[in-house]
């Protein structure tokens, strides 16, 4: 009963967001939009794999949805660029880059959306464009993006799951984020200062996972990027126990939404699941692979994976722990300061995991400001924390040093200015 009440509360919160924000409207007039798997823009040119990480392979001007009745005061493009997968092999992905149409550009924010789905039409490069089919709600992401643009920042919104839709593969999300930054810095119309550009990586919920990986791998993978901070909300590690905890609960629809892309990207994960999935389980994965998160959540609440496997779900997970590449806190220490924030009563995430992760990262030498919000739940915090997060980002962009060491505070609500 408690789980059902919490599910109802989160759906109410989403409805409020949609009612307040209204239907996204165009920056300019709509244009035809094939899904990524049918769009030649996503196909790289010959010899692309020999280019450097972050190399721009294709570009086009696009129109991105806006929340208000007026056209967004921003220009937008998409960049196809070369990046790296978990195995260290070259792959391509796309970032949507935006800049304020008027005034100076203060820096670059790489904002990672919570795609949380394997299907290609759920990637932000498709879902955030004006006129995209109603398979994904981008309202929460548009709130963040519009606030960042209004503050004078350029924004990069990468398809960080990559071409296979692999959400929780280790390393690769971070590489995609950082190579998207490299591409944005090299794209002249954004008006950035190349490698002198101050950069912040930010993301909420599923997007925080890619943001965390970007902060962790940046010192070794992209040391030339001037990363001045990372803001992660609705965040947790390790991933394996988090995913396993979703089973049989109100948000069990995450599993058929996320697992198909991860299976494509990881042969071992695919081999283990395919060994134990029943025919009905295979059909579940196929159906989940065709939808974005919202329909998967609504259709598969309280789904029991044991009903779709020939062995217990816990036994399957025990065999695939390595596929999630959970953080080694002793070695993967971000060099940039981090702002972490979570809802104490988050109905999707266990805040105890985040608390433990912060403790371990701080012990390893990370610089973290961690805020725990008492009144918000998962979706609510994505909205109420926006002003505090943007203030923290603004200070880093302006060259103001983040508080040294680590600090943890518990506030009534981040909407009241707590950070």
Coordinates of C-alpha atoms in Angstrom, one line a residue:
X1 CA 0.0 0.0 0.0
X2 CA 2.8 2.4 0.9
X3 CA 4.5 1.7 -2.5
X4 CA 1.2 2.4 -4.3
X5 CA 0.7 5.7 -2.5
X6 CA 4.3 6.8 -3.4
X7 CA 3.7 5.8 -7.0
X8 CA 0.5 7.9 -7.0
X9 CA 2.4 10.8 -5.5
X10 CA 5.1 10.7 -8.2
X11 CA 2.5 10.5 -11.0
X12 CA 0.7 13.5 -9.5
X13 CA 4.0 15.4 -9.4
X14 CA 4.6 14.6 -13.1
X15 CA 1.0 15.8 -13.9
X16 CA 1.6 19.0 -12.1
X17 CA 4.8 19.6 -14.1
X18 CA 2.9 19.0 -17.3
X19 CA 0.1 21.3 -16.3
X20 CA 2.4 24.1 -15.2
X21 CA 4.8 23.8 -18.1
X22 CA 2.2 23.2 -20.8
X23 CA 2.8 21.5 -24.1
X24 CA 6.4 22.0 -25.5
X25 CA 6.3 24.4 -28.5
X26 CA 8.8 25.1 -31.2
X27 CA 11.8 27.3 -31.3
X28 CA 11.0 27.7 -34.9
X29 CA 8.7 25.8 -37.3
X30 CA 8.5 22.0 -37.2
X31 CA 10.3 19.9 -39.8
X32 CA 10.0 16.2 -40.7
X33 CA 11.8 13.9 -38.3
X34 CA 12.6 10.3 -38.9
X35 CA 13.6 8.3 -35.9
X36 CA 17.4 7.9 -35.4
X37 CA 17.6 4.4 -36.8
X38 CA 16.1 5.7 -40.1
X39 CA 17.8 9.1 -40.1
X40 CA 21.0 9.2 -42.3
X41 CA 22.4 12.0 -40.1
X42 CA 23.3 9.3 -37.6
X43 CA 25.4 7.3 -40.1
X44 CA 29.1 8.4 -40.0
X45 CA 31.2 9.0 -43.1
X46 CA 33.8 6.6 -44.3
X47 CA 37.0 6.4 -42.3
X48 CA 35.3 7.9 -39.2
X49 CA 36.9 5.4 -36.8
X50 CA 40.4 6.8 -37.5
X51 CA 39.4 10.3 -36.2
X52 CA 40.2 11.5 -32.7
X53 CA 37.7 11.2 -29.9
X54 CA 35.4 14.2 -30.0
X55 CA 35.9 14.8 -33.8
X56 CA 32.8 16.3 -35.4
X57 CA 31.6 14.0 -38.2
X58 CA 28.4 15.8 -39.2
X59 CA 26.3 18.8 -38.0
X60 CA 22.9 20.3 -38.7
X61 CA 20.7 23.1 -37.3
X62 CA 17.7 21.9 -35.4
X63 CA 14.6 23.2 -33.6
X64 CA 14.3 22.2 -30.0
X65 CA 11.1 22.2 -28.1
X66 CA 10.3 25.0 -25.6
X67 CA 8.1 25.1 -22.5
X68 CA 6.5 28.5 -22.9
X69 CA 4.3 30.1 -25.5
X70 CA 7.2 32.2 -26.8
X71 CA 10.0 30.8 -28.9
X72 CA 13.1 30.0 -26.9
X73 CA 15.8 32.7 -27.3
X74 CA 18.4 30.1 -28.3
X75 CA 20.0 28.6 -31.4
X76 CA 20.4 24.8 -31.6
X77 CA 22.4 22.3 -33.6
X78 CA 23.2 18.6 -33.5
X79 CA 26.7 17.2 -33.8
X80 CA 27.5 13.6 -34.8
X81 CA 30.9 12.9 -33.2
X82 CA 33.3 10.1 -32.5
X83 CA 33.6 8.7 -29.0
X84 CA 34.6 5.5 -27.2
X85 CA 32.7 2.5 -25.8
X86 CA 33.3 0.5 -22.7
X87 CA 35.7 -1.8 -24.5
X88 CA 37.8 1.1 -25.7
X89 CA 36.5 0.8 -29.3
X90 CA 35.5 3.8 -31.4
X91 CA 31.7 4.5 -31.7
X92 CA 29.6 7.5 -32.7
X93 CA 26.9 9.4 -30.9
X94 CA 25.1 12.7 -31.2
X95 CA 24.9 15.8 -28.9
X96 CA 22.3 18.6 -29.2
X97 CA 24.1 21.9 -28.5
X98 CA 22.4 25.2 -27.7
X99 CA 23.5 28.7 -27.1
X100 CA 21.6 31.9 -26.0
X101 CA 20.7 33.9 -29.1
X102 CA 21.6 37.2 -27.5
X103 CA 24.3 38.2 -25.0
X104 CA 27.7 36.6 -24.2
X105 CA 28.2 32.9 -23.5
X106 CA 29.5 32.3 -19.9
X107 CA 30.6 28.7 -20.3
X108 CA 29.4 25.2 -21.3
X109 CA 27.2 22.9 -19.3
X110 CA 26.9 19.3 -20.4
X111 CA 23.5 18.3 -19.3
X112 CA 22.7 14.5 -19.2
X113 CA 19.1 13.7 -19.4
X114 CA 17.5 10.7 -17.7
X115 CA 16.7 8.7 -20.8
X116 CA 16.5 5.4 -18.9
X117 CA 15.4 3.5 -22.0
X118 CA 17.0 1.4 -24.7
X119 CA 14.9 2.4 -27.7
X120 CA 16.5 4.8 -30.2
X121 CA 13.5 7.2 -30.3
X122 CA 14.1 7.9 -26.6
X123 CA 17.5 9.5 -27.2
X124 CA 17.5 13.2 -26.4
X125 CA 18.6 14.1 -29.9
X126 CA 15.3 12.9 -31.1
X127 CA 13.0 13.3 -28.1
X128 CA 13.8 16.9 -27.3
X129 CA 13.2 18.1 -30.9
X130 CA 9.9 19.9 -31.6
X131 CA 7.3 17.6 -33.0
X132 CA 8.8 14.3 -31.7
X133 CA 6.1 11.6 -31.1
X134 CA 4.7 11.6 -27.6
X135 CA 6.7 8.6 -26.4
X136 CA 8.8 10.5 -23.9
X137 CA 8.2 13.5 -21.8
X138 CA 11.0 16.0 -21.9
X139 CA 9.4 18.7 -19.7
X140 CA 11.7 18.1 -16.7
X141 CA 14.7 18.3 -18.9
X142 CA 13.5 21.4 -20.7
X143 CA 13.1 23.1 -17.4
X144 CA 16.8 22.6 -16.6
X145 CA 18.0 23.4 -20.1
X146 CA 15.9 26.6 -20.3
X147 CA 17.2 27.8 -16.9
X148 CA 20.8 27.2 -18.0
X149 CA 20.3 29.1 -21.3
X150 CA 18.7 31.9 -19.5
X151 CA 21.7 32.2 -17.2
X152 CA 23.9 32.7 -20.3
X153 CA 25.4 29.3 -20.7
X154 CA 25.8 27.1 -23.8
X155 CA 24.4 23.6 -23.2
X156 CA 25.5 20.2 -24.6
X157 CA 22.9 17.5 -24.3
X158 CA 24.6 14.2 -25.4
X159 CA 23.0 10.9 -26.3
X160 CA 25.2 9.5 -23.6
X161 CA 23.8 6.0 -23.8
X162 CA 25.4 5.7 -27.3
X163 CA 24.2 3.9 -30.4
X164 CA 23.2 0.8 -28.5
X165 CA 21.1 2.5 -25.8
X166 CA 23.3 1.1 -23.1
X167 CA 22.5 3.1 -19.9
X168 CA 24.6 1.6 -17.2
X169 CA 27.6 0.3 -19.0
X170 CA 30.8 1.3 -17.2
X171 CA 32.9 4.1 -18.5
X172 CA 31.2 4.7 -21.8
X173 CA 28.6 7.2 -20.6
X174 CA 31.5 9.4 -19.3
X175 CA 33.4 9.1 -22.5
X176 CA 30.3 10.1 -24.5
X177 CA 29.8 13.2 -22.3
X178 CA 33.4 14.3 -22.5
X179 CA 33.7 13.8 -26.2
X180 CA 30.5 15.8 -26.6
X181 CA 32.2 18.6 -24.7
X182 CA 35.2 18.3 -27.1
X183 CA 32.9 18.5 -30.1
X184 CA 31.0 21.5 -28.6
X185 CA 34.2 23.4 -27.9
X186 CA 35.3 22.9 -31.5
X187 CA 32.0 24.0 -33.0
X188 CA 32.5 27.6 -33.9
X189 CA 28.8 28.8 -33.9
X190 CA 28.6 28.1 -30.1
X191 CA 31.1 31.0 -29.5
X192 CA 33.1 29.1 -26.9
X193 CA 36.8 29.6 -26.1
X194 CA 38.0 26.1 -27.0
X195 CA 39.8 24.3 -24.2
X196 CA 39.8 27.5 -22.1
X197 CA 36.0 27.2 -21.8
X198 CA 34.8 26.5 -18.2
X199 CA 32.7 23.3 -18.2
X200 CA 30.3 21.9 -15.7
X201 CA 28.7 18.5 -16.1
X202 CA 25.2 18.0 -14.6
X203 CA 22.4 15.5 -14.6
X204 CA 19.5 14.2 -12.5
X205 CA 18.4 10.6 -11.8
X206 CA 19.6 8.4 -14.7
X207 CA 21.5 11.4 -16.1
X208 CA 23.5 11.6 -12.9
X209 CA 25.0 8.3 -13.7
X210 CA 26.6 9.5 -16.9
X211 CA 27.6 12.8 -15.1
X212 CA 29.3 10.8 -12.4
X213 CA 31.3 8.8 -14.9
X214 CA 32.3 11.9 -16.8
X215 CA 33.7 13.4 -13.6
X216 CA 35.5 10.2 -12.7
X217 CA 37.2 9.5 -16.1
X218 CA 37.9 13.2 -17.0
X219 CA 41.4 13.4 -15.4
X220 CA 42.7 10.5 -17.5
X221 CA 40.5 10.6 -20.6
X222 CA 40.1 14.3 -21.3
X223 CA 42.6 16.2 -19.1
X224 CA 42.5 19.2 -21.4
X225 CA 38.9 19.9 -20.6
X226 CA 38.6 22.7 -18.0
X227 CA 36.1 20.9 -15.8
X228 CA 35.2 23.2 -12.9
X229 CA 32.4 21.1 -11.4
X230 CA 29.8 18.4 -11.5
X231 CA 26.2 18.5 -10.2
X232 CA 24.5 15.2 -9.6
X233 CA 21.0 14.8 -8.2
X234 CA 18.8 11.8 -7.6
X235 CA 22.0 9.8 -7.7
X236 CA 23.1 6.4 -6.4
X237 CA 25.8 3.8 -6.7
X238 CA 26.5 0.9 -6.8
X239 CA 24.1 0.3 -9.7
X240 CA 23.7 -3.5 -9.4
X241 CA 21.9 -3.5 -6.0
X242 CA 19.8 -0.5 -7.2
X243 CA 18.6 -2.3 -10.3
X244 CA 17.9 -5.5 -8.3
X245 CA 15.9 -3.5 -5.8
X246 CA 13.5 -2.3 -8.5
X247 CA 12.2 -5.8 -9.0
X248 CA 8.5 -6.4 -7.9
X249 CA 8.1 -2.7 -7.0
X250 CA 6.2 0.2 -8.4
X251 CA 9.1 1.1 -10.7
X252 CA 10.0 -2.4 -11.9
X253 CA 9.2 -1.1 -15.5
X254 CA 12.8 0.3 -15.4
X255 CA 14.1 -3.2 -15.9
X256 CA 12.6 -4.1 -19.4
X257 CA 13.3 -0.5 -20.3
X258 CA 17.0 -0.6 -19.5
X259 CA 18.2 -4.2 -19.8
X260 CA 17.8 -4.6 -23.6
X261 CA 20.3 -2.0 -24.5
X262 CA 22.8 -3.2 -21.8
X263 CA 22.4 -6.7 -23.3
X264 CA 23.3 -5.4 -26.7
X265 CA 26.4 -3.7 -25.4
X266 CA 27.7 -6.5 -23.1
X267 CA 27.9 -10.0 -24.6
X268 CA 28.3 -11.6 -21.1
X269 CA 25.2 -9.9 -19.8
X270 CA 23.3 -11.0 -22.9
X271 CA 24.5 -14.6 -22.7
X272 CA 23.5 -14.9 -19.0
X273 CA 20.0 -13.4 -19.5
X274 CA 19.3 -15.2 -22.7
X275 CA 20.2 -18.5 -21.0
X276 CA 17.5 -18.0 -18.3
X277 CA 14.8 -15.9 -19.9
X278 CA 11.7 -17.8 -20.7
X279 CA 9.9 -17.2 -24.1
X280 CA 7.6 -14.8 -22.2
X281 CA 10.7 -13.1 -20.8
X282 CA 12.2 -12.7 -24.2
X283 CA 9.0 -11.1 -25.4
X284 CA 9.1 -8.8 -22.4
X285 CA 12.6 -7.6 -23.3
X286 CA 11.6 -7.1 -27.0
X287 CA 8.6 -5.1 -26.0
X288 CA 10.5 -3.0 -23.5
X289 CA 13.1 -2.3 -26.1
X290 CA 10.5 -0.6 -28.3
X291 CA 9.2 1.9 -25.8
X292 CA 10.5 4.8 -23.7
X293 CA 10.5 4.9 -19.9
X294 CA 7.0 6.3 -19.2
X295 CA 5.0 3.5 -21.0
X296 CA 7.3 0.9 -19.6
X297 CA 6.8 2.2 -16.1
X298 CA 3.0 2.4 -16.5
X299 CA 2.7 -1.0 -18.1
X300 CA 5.0 -3.0 -15.8
X301 CA 4.5 -1.7 -12.3
X302 CA 5.1 -4.5 -9.7
X303 CA 6.5 -6.8 -12.4
X304 CA 8.3 -9.9 -10.9
X305 CA 11.3 -10.9 -12.9
X306 CA 11.2 -14.3 -11.4
X307 CA 8.0 -14.9 -13.5
X308 CA 10.1 -14.4 -16.6
X309 CA 13.2 -16.5 -15.7
X310 CA 13.9 -20.1 -15.2
X311 CA 16.0 -19.3 -12.1
X312 CA 15.6 -16.6 -9.4
X313 CA 16.4 -13.0 -10.5
X314 CA 18.9 -12.7 -7.7
X315 CA 20.8 -15.7 -9.1
X316 CA 21.0 -14.0 -12.5
X317 CA 22.3 -10.8 -11.0
X318 CA 24.9 -12.6 -9.0
X319 CA 26.4 -13.8 -12.3
X320 CA 26.5 -10.4 -14.0
X321 CA 27.8 -8.1 -11.2
X322 CA 30.9 -7.3 -13.2
X323 CA 28.9 -6.0 -16.1
X324 CA 27.8 -2.9 -14.1
X325 CA 31.4 -1.8 -13.4
X326 CA 30.5 -0.1 -10.2
X327 CA 32.8 2.6 -9.0
X328 CA 36.1 1.8 -7.3
X329 CA 36.0 4.8 -4.9
X330 CA 39.7 4.5 -4.1
X331 CA 40.9 5.1 -7.6
X332 CA 38.0 6.8 -9.5
X333 CA 38.2 10.1 -7.6
X334 CA 36.9 13.1 -9.5
X335 CA 39.4 16.0 -9.6
X336 CA 36.6 18.6 -10.0
X337 CA 34.4 19.6 -7.1
X338 CA 30.9 17.9 -6.9
X339 CA 27.5 19.1 -5.7
X340 CA 25.4 16.0 -4.9
X341 CA 21.7 16.2 -3.8
X342 CA 19.1 13.6 -3.0
X343 CA 15.7 13.3 -1.5
X344 CA 15.8 11.6 1.9
X345 CA 12.4 10.0 1.1
X346 CA 13.1 9.2 -2.5
X347 CA 10.6 6.5 -3.6
X348 CA 12.9 5.2 -6.4
X349 CA 16.3 5.3 -4.9
X350 CA 17.6 4.2 -1.5
X351 CA 19.4 7.2 0.0
X352 CA 21.4 5.0 2.2
X353 CA 23.4 3.9 -0.8
X354 CA 24.1 7.5 -1.8
X355 CA 25.1 8.3 1.8
X356 CA 27.6 5.4 1.9
X357 CA 29.0 6.4 -1.5
X358 CA 29.6 10.0 -0.4
X359 CA 31.4 8.7 2.7
X360 CA 33.7 6.5 0.7
X361 CA 34.4 9.1 -2.0
X362 CA 35.2 11.7 0.7
X363 CA 37.5 9.3 2.4
X364 CA 39.3 8.9 -0.9
X365 CA 39.9 12.7 -1.2
X366 CA 36.9 13.9 -3.3
X367 CA 35.6 17.5 -2.8
X368 CA 31.9 17.2 -2.2
X369 CA 29.0 19.4 -1.1
X370 CA 26.1 17.0 -0.3
X371 CA 22.6 18.1 0.4
X372 CA 19.8 15.8 1.6
X373 CA 16.2 17.2 1.1
X374 CA 13.6 16.1 3.6
X375 CA 10.4 17.2 1.9
X376 CA 10.8 16.3 -1.7
X377 CA 10.5 13.0 -3.5
X378 CA 12.3 12.0 -6.7
X379 CA 10.5 14.1 -9.4
X380 CA 9.7 16.9 -7.0
X381 CA 13.4 17.4 -6.2
X382 CA 14.3 17.7 -9.8
X383 CA 12.2 20.8 -9.9
X384 CA 12.7 22.3 -6.4
X385 CA 16.5 22.0 -6.5
X386 CA 16.9 23.8 -9.8
X387 CA 17.7 27.3 -8.4
X388 CA 20.2 26.0 -5.9
X389 CA 21.9 23.8 -8.4
X390 CA 22.2 26.7 -10.9
X391 CA 23.6 29.0 -8.2
X392 CA 26.3 26.4 -7.5
X393 CA 27.1 26.1 -11.2
X394 CA 27.2 29.9 -11.6
X395 CA 29.7 30.2 -8.8
X396 CA 32.0 27.6 -10.4
X397 CA 31.7 29.2 -13.9
X398 CA 32.6 32.6 -12.3
X399 CA 35.8 31.1 -10.9
X400 CA 34.6 31.0 -7.3
X401 CA 36.2 28.1 -5.4
X402 CA 33.9 25.4 -4.1
X403 CA 34.0 24.7 -0.4
X404 CA 37.0 22.7 0.4
X405 CA 36.8 19.1 1.6
X406 CA 33.4 17.4 2.1
X407 CA 30.2 18.6 3.8
X408 CA 26.8 17.0 4.3
X409 CA 23.7 19.0 5.2
X410 CA 20.0 18.0 5.6
X411 CA 17.6 20.7 4.7
X412 CA 13.8 21.0 4.8
X413 CA 13.6 21.9 1.1
X414 CA 16.2 23.0 -1.5
X415 CA 13.5 25.3 -2.8
X416 CA 14.0 27.4 0.3
X417 CA 17.6 28.1 -0.7
X418 CA 19.3 25.2 1.0
X419 CA 22.3 23.8 -0.9

